PDB file of C-alpha atoms in Angstrom:
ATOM      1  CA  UNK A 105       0.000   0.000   0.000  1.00  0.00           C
ATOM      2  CA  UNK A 106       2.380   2.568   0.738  1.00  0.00           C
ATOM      3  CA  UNK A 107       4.254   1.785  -2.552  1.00  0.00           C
ATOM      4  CA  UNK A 108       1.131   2.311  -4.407  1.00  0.00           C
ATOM      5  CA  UNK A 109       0.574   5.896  -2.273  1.00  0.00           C
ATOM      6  CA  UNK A 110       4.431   6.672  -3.317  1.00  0.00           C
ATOM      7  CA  UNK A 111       3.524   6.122  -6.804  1.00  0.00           C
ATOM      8  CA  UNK A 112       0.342   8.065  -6.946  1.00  0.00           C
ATOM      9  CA  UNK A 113       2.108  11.141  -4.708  1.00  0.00           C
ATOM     10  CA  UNK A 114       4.654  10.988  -7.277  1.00  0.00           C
ATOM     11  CA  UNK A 115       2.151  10.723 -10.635  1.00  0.00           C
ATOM     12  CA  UNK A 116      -0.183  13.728  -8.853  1.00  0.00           C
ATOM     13  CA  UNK A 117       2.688  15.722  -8.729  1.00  0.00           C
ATOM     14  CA  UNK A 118       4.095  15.546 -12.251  1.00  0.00           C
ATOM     15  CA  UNK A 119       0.414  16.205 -13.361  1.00  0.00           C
ATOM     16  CA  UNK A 120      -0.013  19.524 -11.355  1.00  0.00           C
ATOM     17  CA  UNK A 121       3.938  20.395 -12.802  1.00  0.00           C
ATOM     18  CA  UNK A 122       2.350  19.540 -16.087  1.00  0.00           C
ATOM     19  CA  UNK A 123      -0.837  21.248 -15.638  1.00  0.00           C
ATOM     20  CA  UNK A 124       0.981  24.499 -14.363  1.00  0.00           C
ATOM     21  CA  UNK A 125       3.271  24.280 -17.268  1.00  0.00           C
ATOM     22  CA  UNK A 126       0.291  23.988 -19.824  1.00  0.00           C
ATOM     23  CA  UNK A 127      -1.652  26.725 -17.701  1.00  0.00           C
ATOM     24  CA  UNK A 128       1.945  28.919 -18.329  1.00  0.00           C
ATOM     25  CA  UNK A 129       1.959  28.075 -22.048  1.00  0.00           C
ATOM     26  CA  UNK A 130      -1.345  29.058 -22.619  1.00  0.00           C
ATOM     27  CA  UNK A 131      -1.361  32.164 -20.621  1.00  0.00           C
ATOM     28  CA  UNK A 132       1.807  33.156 -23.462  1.00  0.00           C
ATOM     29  CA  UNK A 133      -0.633  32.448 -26.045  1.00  0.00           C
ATOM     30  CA  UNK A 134      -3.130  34.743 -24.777  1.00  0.00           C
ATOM     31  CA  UNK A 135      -0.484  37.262 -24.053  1.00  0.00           C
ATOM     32  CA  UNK A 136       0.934  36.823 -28.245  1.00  0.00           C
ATOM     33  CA  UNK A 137      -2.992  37.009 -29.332  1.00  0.00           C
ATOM     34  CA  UNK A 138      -3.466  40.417 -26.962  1.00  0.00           C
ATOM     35  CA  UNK A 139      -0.351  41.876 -28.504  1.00  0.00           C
ATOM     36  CA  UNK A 140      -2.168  41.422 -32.212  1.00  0.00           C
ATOM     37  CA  UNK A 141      -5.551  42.542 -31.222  1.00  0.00           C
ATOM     38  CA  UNK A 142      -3.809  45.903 -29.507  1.00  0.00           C
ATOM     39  CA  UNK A 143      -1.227  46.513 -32.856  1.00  0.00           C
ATOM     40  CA  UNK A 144      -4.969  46.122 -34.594  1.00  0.00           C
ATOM     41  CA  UNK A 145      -6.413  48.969 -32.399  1.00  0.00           C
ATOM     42  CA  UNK A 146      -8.735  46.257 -30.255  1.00  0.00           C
ATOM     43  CA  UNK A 147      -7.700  47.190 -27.398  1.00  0.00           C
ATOM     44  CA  UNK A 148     -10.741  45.877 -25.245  1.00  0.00           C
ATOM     45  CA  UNK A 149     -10.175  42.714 -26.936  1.00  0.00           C
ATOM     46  CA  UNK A 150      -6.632  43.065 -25.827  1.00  0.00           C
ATOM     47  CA  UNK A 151      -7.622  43.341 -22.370  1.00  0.00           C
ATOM     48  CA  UNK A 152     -10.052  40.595 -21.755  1.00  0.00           C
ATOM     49  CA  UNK A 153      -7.108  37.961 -23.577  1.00  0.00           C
ATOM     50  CA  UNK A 154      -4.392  39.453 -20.983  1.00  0.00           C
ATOM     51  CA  UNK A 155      -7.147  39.036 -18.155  1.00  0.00           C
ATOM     52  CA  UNK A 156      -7.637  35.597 -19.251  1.00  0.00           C
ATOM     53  CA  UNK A 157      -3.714  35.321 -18.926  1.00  0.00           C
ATOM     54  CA  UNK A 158      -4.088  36.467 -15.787  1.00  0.00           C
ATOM     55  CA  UNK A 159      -6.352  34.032 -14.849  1.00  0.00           C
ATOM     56  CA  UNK A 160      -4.724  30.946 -16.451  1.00  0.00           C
ATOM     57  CA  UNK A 161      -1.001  31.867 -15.244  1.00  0.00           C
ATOM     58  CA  UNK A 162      -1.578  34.818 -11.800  1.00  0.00           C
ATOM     59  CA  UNK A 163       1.780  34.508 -11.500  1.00  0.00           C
ATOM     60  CA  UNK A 164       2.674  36.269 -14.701  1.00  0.00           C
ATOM     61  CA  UNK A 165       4.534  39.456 -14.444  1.00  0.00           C
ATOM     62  CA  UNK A 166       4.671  39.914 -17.937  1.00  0.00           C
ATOM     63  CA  UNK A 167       0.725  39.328 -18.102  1.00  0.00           C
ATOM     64  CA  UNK A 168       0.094  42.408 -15.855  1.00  0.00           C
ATOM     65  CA  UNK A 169       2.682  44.647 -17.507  1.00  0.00           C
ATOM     66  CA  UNK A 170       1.301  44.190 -20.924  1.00  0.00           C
ATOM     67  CA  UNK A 171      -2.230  44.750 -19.156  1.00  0.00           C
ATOM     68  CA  UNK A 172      -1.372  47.791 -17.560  1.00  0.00           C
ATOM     69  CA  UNK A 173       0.010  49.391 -21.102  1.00  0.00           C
ATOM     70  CA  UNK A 174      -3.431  48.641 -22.495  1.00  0.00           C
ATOM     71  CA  UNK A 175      -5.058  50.160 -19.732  1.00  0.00           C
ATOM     72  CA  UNK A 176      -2.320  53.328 -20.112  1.00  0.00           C
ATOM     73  CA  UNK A 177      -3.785  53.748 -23.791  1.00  0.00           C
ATOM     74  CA  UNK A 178      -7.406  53.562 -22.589  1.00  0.00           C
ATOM     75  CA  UNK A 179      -6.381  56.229 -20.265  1.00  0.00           C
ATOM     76  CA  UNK A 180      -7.358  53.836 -17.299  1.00  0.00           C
ATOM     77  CA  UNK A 181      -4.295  55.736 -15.231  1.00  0.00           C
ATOM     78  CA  UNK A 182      -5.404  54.325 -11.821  1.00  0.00           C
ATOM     79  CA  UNK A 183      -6.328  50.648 -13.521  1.00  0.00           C
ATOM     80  CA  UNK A 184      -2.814  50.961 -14.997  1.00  0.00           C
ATOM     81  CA  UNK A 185      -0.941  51.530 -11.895  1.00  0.00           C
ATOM     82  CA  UNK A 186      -2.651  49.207 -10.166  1.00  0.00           C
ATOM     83  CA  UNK A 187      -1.400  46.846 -13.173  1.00  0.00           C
ATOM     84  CA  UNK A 188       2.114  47.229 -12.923  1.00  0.00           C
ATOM     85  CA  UNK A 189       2.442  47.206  -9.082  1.00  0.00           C
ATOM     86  CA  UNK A 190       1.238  43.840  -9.253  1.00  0.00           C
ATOM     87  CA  UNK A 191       3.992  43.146 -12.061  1.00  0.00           C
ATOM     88  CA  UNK A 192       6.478  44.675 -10.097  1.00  0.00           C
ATOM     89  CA  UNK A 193       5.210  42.395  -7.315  1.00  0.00           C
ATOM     90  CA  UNK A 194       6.195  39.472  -9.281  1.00  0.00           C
ATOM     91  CA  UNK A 195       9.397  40.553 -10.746  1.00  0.00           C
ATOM     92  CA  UNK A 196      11.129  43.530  -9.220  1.00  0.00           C
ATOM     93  CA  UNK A 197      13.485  43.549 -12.117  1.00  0.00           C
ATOM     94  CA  UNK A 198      10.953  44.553 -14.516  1.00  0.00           C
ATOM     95  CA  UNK A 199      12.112  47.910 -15.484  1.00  0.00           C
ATOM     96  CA  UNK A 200       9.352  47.726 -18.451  1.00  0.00           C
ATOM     97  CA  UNK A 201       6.607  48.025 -15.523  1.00  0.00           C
ATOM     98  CA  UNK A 202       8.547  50.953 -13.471  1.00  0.00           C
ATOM     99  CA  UNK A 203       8.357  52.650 -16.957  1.00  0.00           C
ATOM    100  CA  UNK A 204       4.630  52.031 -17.212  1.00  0.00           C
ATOM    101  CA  UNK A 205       4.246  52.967 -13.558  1.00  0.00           C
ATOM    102  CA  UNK A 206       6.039  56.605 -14.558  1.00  0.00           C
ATOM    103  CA  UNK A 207       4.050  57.169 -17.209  1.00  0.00           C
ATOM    104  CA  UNK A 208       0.654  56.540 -15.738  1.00  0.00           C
ATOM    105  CA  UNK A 209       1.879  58.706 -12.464  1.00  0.00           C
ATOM    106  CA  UNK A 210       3.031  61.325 -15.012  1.00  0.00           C
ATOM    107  CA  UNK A 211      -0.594  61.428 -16.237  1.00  0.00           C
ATOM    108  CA  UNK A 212      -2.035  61.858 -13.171  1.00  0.00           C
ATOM    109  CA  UNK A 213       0.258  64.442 -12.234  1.00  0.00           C
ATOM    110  CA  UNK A 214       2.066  62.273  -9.411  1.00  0.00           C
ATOM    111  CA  UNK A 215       5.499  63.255 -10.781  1.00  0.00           C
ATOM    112  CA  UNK A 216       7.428  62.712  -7.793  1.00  0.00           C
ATOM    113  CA  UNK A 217       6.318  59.112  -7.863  1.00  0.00           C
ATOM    114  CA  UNK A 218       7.185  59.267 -11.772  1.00  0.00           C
ATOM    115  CA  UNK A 219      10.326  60.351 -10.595  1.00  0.00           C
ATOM    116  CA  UNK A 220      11.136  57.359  -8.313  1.00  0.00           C
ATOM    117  CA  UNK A 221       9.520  54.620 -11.017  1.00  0.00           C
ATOM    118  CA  UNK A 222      11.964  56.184 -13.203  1.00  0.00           C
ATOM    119  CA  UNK A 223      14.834  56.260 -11.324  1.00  0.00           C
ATOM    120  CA  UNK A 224      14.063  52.417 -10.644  1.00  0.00           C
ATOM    121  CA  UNK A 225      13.958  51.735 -14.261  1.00  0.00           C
ATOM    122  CA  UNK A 226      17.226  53.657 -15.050  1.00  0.00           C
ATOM    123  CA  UNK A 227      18.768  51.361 -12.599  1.00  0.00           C
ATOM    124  CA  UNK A 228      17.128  48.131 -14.323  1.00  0.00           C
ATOM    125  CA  UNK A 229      17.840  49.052 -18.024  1.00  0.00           C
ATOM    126  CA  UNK A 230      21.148  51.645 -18.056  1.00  0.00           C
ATOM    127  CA  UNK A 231      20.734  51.239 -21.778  1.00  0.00           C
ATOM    128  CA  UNK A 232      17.058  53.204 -21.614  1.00  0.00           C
ATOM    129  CA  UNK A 233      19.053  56.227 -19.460  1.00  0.00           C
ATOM    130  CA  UNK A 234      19.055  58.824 -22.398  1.00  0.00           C
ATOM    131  CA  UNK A 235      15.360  58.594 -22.911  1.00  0.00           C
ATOM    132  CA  UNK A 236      14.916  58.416 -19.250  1.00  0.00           C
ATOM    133  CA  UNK A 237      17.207  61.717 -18.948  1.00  0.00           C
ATOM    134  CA  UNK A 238      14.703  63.098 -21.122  1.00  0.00           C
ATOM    135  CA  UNK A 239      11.488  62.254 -19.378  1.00  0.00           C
ATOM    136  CA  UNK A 240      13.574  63.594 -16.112  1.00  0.00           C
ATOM    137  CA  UNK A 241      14.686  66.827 -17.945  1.00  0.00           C
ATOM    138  CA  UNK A 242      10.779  67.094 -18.647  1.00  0.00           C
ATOM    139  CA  UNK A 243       9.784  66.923 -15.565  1.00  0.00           C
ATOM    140  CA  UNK A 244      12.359  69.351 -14.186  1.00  0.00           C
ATOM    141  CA  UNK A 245      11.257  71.882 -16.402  1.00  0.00           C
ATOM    142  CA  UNK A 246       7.810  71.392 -15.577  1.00  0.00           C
ATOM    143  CA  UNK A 247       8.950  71.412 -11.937  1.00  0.00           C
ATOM    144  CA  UNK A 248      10.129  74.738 -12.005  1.00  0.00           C
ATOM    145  CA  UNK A 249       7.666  76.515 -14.243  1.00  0.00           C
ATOM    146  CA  UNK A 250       4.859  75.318 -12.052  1.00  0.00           C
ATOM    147  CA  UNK A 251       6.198  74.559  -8.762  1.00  0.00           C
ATOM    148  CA  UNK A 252       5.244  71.395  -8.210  1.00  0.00           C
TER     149      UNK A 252
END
């Protein structure tokens, strides 16, 4: 008996590796299909494929970046943000989110957080720094003609 438990321990656990990996496969599809639909201007379509993403694979930090720059272009600033914490959440390395994240704080006028999301991502990706220098010059500018 407890050879047969062993075995079926053993045979559960490859399925639920298997399942996860399937799960993980199918969330990239969704992600590739959302990335056509949003070059094609559907962006709602877009979403609800990177929310099903979400759901197959919640552990996809990719899935939640690419869902926050569709919510960015549907001007869903607070959706967004909410979007890329969670990606940042799941990989801290993601300088593509802390990009998002500064762009969605610079629309809402948060540009001291834009600021810090940017300095994050200049740390990540040292090859983005001259367009980062310019976003920073920007907001320097804007800084001191407005005070804020």
């Amino acid at each position: 008996m407890h050879k047969f438990n062993t075995i079926f321990s053993t045979a559960l656990f490859v399925l639920c590796c298997l399942g996860s990996a399937w799960a993980q496969e199918s969330g990239d599809e969704l992600i590739r299909k959302a990335l056509a639909e949003s070059e094609s201007g559907n962006l709602k379509e877009a979403q609800t494929l990177l929310n099903q993403a979400i759901a197959l694979a919640p552990e996809s930090a990719l899935a939640y970046t690419r869902l926050g720059g569709i919510q960015l272009l549907q001007q869903e600033y607070a959706a967004g943000i909410g979007s890329f914490q969670k990606a940042i959440m799941l990989d801290q390395g993601n300088a593509e989110a802390f990009i998002g994240l500064s762009i969605a704080y610079l629309h809402q006028g948060r540009y001291s957080l834009a600021r810090e999301a940017l300095s994050e991502a200049s740390r990540l990706r040292p090859d983005k720094q001259q367009t980062i220098d310019q976003v920073l010059a920007w907001l320097d500018q804007r800084e001191q003609t407005y005070g804020r």
